[in-house]
PDB file of C-alpha atoms in Angstrom:
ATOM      1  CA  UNK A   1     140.215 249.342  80.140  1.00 61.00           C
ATOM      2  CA  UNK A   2     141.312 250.924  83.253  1.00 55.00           C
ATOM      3  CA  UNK A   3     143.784 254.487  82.496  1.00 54.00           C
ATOM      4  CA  UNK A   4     145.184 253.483  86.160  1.00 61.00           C
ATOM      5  CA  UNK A   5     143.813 251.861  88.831  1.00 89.00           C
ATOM      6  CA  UNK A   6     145.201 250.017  91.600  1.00 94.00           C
ATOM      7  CA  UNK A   7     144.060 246.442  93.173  1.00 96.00           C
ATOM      8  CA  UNK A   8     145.305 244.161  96.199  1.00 96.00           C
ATOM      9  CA  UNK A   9     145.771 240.570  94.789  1.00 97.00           C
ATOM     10  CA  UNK A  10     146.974 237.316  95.948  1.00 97.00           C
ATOM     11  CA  UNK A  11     149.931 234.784  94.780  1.00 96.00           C
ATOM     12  CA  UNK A  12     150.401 231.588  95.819  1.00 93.00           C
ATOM     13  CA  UNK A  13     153.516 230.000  95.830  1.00 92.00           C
ATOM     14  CA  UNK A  14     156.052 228.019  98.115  1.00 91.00           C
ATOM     15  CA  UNK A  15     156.765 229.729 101.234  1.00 93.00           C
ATOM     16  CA  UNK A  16     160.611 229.647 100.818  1.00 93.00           C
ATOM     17  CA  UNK A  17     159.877 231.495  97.561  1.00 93.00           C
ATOM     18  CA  UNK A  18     156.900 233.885  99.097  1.00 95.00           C
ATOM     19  CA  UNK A  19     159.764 234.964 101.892  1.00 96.00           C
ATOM     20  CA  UNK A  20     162.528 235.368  99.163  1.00 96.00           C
ATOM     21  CA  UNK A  21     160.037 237.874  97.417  1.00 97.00           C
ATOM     22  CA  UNK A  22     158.758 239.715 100.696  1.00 97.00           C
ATOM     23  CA  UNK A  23     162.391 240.676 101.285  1.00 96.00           C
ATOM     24  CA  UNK A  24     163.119 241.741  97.810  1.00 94.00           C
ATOM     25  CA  UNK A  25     165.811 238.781  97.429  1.00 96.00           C
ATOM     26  CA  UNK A  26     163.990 237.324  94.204  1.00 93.00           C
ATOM     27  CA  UNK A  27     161.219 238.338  91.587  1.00 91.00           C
ATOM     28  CA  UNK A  28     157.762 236.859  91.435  1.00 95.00           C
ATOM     29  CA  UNK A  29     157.684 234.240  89.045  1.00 91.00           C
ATOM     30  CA  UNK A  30     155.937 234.019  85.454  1.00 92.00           C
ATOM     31  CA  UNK A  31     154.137 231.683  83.879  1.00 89.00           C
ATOM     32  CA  UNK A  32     154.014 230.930  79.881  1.00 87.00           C
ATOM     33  CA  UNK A  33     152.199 227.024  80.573  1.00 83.00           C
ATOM     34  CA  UNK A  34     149.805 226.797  77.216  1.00 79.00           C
ATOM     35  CA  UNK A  35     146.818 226.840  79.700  1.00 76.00           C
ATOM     36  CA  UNK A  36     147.142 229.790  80.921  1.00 83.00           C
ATOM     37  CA  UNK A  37     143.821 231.733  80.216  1.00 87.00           C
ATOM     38  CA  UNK A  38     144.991 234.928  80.479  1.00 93.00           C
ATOM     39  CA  UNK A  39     148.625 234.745  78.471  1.00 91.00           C
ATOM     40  CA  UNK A  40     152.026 234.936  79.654  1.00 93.00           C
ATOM     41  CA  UNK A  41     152.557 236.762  83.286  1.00 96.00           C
ATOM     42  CA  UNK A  42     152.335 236.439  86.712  1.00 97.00           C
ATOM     43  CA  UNK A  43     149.045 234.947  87.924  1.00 96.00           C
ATOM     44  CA  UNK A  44     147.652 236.860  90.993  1.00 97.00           C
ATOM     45  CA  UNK A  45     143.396 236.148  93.047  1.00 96.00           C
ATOM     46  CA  UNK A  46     141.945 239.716  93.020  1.00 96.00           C
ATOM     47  CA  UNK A  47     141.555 240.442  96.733  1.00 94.00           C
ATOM     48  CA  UNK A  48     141.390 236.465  97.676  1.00 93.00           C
ATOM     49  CA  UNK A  49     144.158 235.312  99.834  1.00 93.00           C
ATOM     50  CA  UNK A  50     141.995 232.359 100.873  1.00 92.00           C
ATOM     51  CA  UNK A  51     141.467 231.470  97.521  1.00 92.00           C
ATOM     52  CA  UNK A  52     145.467 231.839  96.576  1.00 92.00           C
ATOM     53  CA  UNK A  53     145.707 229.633 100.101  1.00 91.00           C
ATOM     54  CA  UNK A  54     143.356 226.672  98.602  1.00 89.00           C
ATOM     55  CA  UNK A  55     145.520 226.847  95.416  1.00 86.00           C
ATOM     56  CA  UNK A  56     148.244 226.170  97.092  1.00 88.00           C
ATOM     57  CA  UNK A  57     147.057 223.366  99.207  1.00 87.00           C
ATOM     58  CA  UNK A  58     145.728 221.845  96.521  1.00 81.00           C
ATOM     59  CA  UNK A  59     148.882 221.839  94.081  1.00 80.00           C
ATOM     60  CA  UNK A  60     150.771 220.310  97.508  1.00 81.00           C
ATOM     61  CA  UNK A  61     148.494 217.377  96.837  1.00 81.00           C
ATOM     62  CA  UNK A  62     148.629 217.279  93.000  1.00 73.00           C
ATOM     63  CA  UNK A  63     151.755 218.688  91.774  1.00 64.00           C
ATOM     64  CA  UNK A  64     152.516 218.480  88.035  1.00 63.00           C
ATOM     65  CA  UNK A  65     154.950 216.330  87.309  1.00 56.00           C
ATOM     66  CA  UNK A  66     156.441 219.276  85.388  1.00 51.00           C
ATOM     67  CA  UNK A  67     156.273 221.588  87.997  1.00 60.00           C
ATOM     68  CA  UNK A  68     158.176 222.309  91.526  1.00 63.00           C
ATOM     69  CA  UNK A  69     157.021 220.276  94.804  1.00 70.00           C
ATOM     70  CA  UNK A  70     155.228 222.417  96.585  1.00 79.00           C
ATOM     71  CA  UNK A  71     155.924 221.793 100.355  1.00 82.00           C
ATOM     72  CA  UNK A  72     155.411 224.533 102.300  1.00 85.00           C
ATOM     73  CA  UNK A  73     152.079 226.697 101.245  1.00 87.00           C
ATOM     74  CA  UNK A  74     152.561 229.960 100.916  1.00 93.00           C
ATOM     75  CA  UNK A  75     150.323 233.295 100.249  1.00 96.00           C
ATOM     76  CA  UNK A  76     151.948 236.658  99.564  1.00 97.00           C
ATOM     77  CA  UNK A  77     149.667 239.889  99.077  1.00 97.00           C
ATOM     78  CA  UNK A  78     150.675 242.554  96.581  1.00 98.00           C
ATOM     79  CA  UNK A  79     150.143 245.990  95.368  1.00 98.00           C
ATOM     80  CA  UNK A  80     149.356 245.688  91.451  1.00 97.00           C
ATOM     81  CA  UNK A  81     148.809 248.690  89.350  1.00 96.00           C
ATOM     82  CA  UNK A  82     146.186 247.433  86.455  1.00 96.00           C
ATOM     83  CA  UNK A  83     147.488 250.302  84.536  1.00 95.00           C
ATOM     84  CA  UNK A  84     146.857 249.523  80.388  1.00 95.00           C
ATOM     85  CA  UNK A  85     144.269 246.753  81.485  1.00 96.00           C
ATOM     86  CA  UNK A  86     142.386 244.078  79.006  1.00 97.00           C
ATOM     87  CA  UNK A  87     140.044 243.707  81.251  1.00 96.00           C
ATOM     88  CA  UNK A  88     137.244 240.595  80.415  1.00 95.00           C
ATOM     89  CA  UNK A  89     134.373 242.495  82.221  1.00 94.00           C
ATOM     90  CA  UNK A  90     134.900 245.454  79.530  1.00 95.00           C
ATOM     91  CA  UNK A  91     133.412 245.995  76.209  1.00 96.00           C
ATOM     92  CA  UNK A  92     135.802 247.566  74.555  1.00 96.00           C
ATOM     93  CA  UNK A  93     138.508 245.045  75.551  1.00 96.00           C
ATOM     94  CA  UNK A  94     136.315 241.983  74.870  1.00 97.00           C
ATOM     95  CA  UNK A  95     135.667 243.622  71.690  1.00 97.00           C
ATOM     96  CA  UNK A  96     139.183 243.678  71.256  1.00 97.00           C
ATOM     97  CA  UNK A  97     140.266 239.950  71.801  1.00 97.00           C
ATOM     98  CA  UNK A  98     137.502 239.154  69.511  1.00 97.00           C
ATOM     99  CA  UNK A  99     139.219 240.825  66.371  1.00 97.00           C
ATOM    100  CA  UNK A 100     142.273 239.371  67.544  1.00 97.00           C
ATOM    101  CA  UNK A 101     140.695 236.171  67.700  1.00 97.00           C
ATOM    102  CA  UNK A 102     139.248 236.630  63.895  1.00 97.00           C
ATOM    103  CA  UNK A 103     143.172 237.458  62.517  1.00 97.00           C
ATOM    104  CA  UNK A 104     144.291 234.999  64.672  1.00 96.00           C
ATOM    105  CA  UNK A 105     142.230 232.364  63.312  1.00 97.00           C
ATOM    106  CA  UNK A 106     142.011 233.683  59.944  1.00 97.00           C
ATOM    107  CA  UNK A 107     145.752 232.940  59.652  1.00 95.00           C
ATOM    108  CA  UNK A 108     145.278 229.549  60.847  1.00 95.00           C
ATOM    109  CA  UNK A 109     143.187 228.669  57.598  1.00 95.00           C
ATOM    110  CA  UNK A 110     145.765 229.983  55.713  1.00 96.00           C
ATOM    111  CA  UNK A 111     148.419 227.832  56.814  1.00 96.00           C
ATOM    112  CA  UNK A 112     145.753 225.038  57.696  1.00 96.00           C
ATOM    113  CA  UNK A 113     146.722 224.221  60.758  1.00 95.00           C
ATOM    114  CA  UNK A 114     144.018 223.657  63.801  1.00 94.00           C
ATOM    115  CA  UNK A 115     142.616 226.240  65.969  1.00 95.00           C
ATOM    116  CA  UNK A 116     143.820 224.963  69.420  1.00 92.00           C
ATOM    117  CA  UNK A 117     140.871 223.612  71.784  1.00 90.00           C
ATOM    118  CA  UNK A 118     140.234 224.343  75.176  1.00 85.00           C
ATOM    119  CA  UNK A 119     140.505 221.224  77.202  1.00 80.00           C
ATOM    120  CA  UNK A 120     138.941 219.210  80.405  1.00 71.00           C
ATOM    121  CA  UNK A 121     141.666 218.948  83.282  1.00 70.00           C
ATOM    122  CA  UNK A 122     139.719 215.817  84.898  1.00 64.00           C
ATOM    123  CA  UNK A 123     136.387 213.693  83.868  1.00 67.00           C
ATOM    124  CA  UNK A 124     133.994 216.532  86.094  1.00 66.00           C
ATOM    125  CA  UNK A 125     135.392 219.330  84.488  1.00 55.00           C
ATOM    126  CA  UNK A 126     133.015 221.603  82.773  1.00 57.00           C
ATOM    127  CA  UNK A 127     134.834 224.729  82.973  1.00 58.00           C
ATOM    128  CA  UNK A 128     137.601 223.675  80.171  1.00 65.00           C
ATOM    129  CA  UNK A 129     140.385 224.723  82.638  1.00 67.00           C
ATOM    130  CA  UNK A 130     143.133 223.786  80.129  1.00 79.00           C
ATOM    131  CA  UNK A 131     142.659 226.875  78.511  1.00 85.00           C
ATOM    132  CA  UNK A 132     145.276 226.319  75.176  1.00 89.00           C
ATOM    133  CA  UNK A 133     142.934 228.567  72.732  1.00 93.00           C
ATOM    134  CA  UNK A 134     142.198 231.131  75.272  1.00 93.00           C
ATOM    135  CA  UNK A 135     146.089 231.345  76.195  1.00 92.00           C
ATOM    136  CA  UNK A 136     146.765 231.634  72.071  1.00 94.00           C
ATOM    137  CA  UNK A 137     144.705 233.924  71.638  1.00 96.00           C
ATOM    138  CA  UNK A 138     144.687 236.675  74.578  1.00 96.00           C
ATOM    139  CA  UNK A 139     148.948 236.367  73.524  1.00 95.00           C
ATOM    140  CA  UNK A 140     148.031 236.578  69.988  1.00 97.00           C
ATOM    141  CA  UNK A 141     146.408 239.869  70.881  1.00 97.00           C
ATOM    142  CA  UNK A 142     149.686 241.149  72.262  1.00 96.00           C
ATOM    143  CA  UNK A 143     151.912 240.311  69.557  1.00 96.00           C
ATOM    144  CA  UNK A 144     149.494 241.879  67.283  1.00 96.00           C
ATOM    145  CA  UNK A 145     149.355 245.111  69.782  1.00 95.00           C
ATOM    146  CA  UNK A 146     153.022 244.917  69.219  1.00 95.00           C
ATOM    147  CA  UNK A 147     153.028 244.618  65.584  1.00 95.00           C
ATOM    148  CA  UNK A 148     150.894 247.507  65.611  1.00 95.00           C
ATOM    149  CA  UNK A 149     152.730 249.764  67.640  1.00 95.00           C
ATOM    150  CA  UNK A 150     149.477 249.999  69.841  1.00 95.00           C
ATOM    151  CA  UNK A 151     149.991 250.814  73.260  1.00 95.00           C
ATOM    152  CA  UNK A 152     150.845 247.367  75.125  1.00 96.00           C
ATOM    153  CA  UNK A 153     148.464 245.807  77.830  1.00 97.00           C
ATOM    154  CA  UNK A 154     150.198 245.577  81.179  1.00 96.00           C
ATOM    155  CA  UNK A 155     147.396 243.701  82.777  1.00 97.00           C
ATOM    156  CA  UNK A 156     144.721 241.572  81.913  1.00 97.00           C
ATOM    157  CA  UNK A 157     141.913 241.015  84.189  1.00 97.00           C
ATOM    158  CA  UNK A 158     139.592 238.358  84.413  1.00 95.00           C
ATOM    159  CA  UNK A 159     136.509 236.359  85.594  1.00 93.00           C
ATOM    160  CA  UNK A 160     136.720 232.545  85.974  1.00 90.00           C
ATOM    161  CA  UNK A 161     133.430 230.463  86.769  1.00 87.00           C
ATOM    162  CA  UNK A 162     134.582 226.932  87.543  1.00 82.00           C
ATOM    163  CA  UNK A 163     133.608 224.638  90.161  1.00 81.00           C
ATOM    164  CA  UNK A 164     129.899 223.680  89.714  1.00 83.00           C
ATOM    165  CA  UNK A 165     126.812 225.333  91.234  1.00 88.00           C
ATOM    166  CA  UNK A 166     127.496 226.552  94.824  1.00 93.00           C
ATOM    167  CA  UNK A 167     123.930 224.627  95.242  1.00 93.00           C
ATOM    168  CA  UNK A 168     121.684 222.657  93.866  1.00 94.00           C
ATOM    169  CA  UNK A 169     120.005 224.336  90.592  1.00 93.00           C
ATOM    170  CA  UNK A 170     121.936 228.116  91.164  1.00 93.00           C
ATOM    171  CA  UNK A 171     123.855 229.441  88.707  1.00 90.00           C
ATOM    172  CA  UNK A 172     126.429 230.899  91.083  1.00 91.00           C
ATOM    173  CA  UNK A 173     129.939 228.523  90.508  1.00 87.00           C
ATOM    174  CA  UNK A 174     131.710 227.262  94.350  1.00 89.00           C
ATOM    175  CA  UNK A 175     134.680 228.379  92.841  1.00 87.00           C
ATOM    176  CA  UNK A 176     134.420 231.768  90.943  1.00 90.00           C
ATOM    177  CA  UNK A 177     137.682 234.257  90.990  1.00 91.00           C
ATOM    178  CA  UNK A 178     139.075 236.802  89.587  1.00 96.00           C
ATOM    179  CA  UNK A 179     142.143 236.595  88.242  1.00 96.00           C
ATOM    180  CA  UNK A 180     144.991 239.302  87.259  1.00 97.00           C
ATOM    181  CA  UNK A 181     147.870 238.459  85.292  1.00 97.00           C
ATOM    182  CA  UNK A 182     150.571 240.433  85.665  1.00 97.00           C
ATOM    183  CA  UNK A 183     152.424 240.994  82.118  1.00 96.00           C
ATOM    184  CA  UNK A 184     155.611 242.746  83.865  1.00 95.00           C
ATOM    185  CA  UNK A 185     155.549 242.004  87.248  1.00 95.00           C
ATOM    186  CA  UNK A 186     158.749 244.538  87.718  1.00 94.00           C
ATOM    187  CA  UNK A 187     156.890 247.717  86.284  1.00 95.00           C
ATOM    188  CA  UNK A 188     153.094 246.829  87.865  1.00 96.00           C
ATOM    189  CA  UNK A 189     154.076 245.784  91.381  1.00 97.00           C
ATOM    190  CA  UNK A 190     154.194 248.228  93.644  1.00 96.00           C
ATOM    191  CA  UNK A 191     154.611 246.240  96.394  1.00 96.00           C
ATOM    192  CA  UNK A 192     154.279 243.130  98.550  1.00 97.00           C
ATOM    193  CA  UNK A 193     152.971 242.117 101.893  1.00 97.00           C
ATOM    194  CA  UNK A 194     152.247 239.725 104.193  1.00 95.00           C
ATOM    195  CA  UNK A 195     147.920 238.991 103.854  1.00 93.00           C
ATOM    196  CA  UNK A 196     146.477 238.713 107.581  1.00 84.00           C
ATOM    197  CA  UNK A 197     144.219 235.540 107.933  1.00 72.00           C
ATOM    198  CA  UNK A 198     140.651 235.884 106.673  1.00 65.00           C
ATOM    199  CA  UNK A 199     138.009 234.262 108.030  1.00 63.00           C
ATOM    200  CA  UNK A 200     135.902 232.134 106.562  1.00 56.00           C
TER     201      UNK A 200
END
């Protein structure tokens, strides 16, 4: 867990809405869908504009009915302090979700209801992308922080290996990120800009 730190990350989004936050006219939006791996926030690539670029391309092509058309890709950079961060590459904090995962489904059996699954998005999928008992759980850990009176997490940080083996028998995934999510994009931003193009 990270006392403060600071890291450049990447959002992708529509560019009508990217402009609207690079001129302070609106807020960066959050997310609360129940596949959201790291909880409720704003989703941000660690230092990948290019990968925040192919996200965006790719939801032009496959938009959720549920969600807005994406027409115009759009990346915008920002300034995140990780602050209080539950950060997935840190004992302590995976030590943390753990016992929050024990309470959490310790109270399931008492009111017997099902643990919720992780889920394929498509037939190929063997990252479980759909990540419904990841999402319950890292938000389960918050409410309990809260109940607690424990100091809240601002950030969580995390590595996601999806995408198959960048080659034939590795073990390194084609499409491996990190990902922040942003719990109160208001407090943690510090700022936005406008990512330069990076080569590929």
């Amino acid at each position: 867990m990270f006392a403060t730190s600071f890291a450049l990350a990447d959002h992708g989004c529509e560019q009508k809405v990217g402009e609207a936050i690079l001129a302070g006219d609106a807020p960066v939006g959050r997310s609360e869908k129940q596949y959201d791996w790291l909880g409720h926030g704003a989703y941000f690539w660690e230092n990948s504009p290019n990968r925040a670029r192919y996200w965006t391309r790719f939801l032009k092509k496959h938009t959720p009915a549920s969600a807005r058309k994406i027409s115009g890709p759009f990346v915008i950079g920002a300034v995140v302090d990780l602050g209080n961060c539950l950060d997935l590459t840190d004992t302590a904090s995976l030590e943390i979700i753990r016992a929050g995962y024990d309470v959490f489904a310790e109270a399931a059996t008492r009111a017997n209801a099902a643990l919720p699954v992780n889920e394929k998005a498509h037939g190929g999928d063997l990252a479980l992308v759909k990540r419904k008992l990841d999402y319950a759980v890292l938000n389960f850990v918050h409410d309990l922080r809260a109940e607690q009176r424990a100091e809240p997490f601002e950030t969580v940080r995390g590595i996601f290996t999806e995408g198959g083996a960048l080659y034939p028998g590795g073990g390194v995934m084609a499409k491996t990120h990190v990902q922040i999510c942003v719990r109160d994009p208001e407090k943690s931003i510090k700022g936005y800009f406008r990512p330069l193009p990076v080569p590929v």
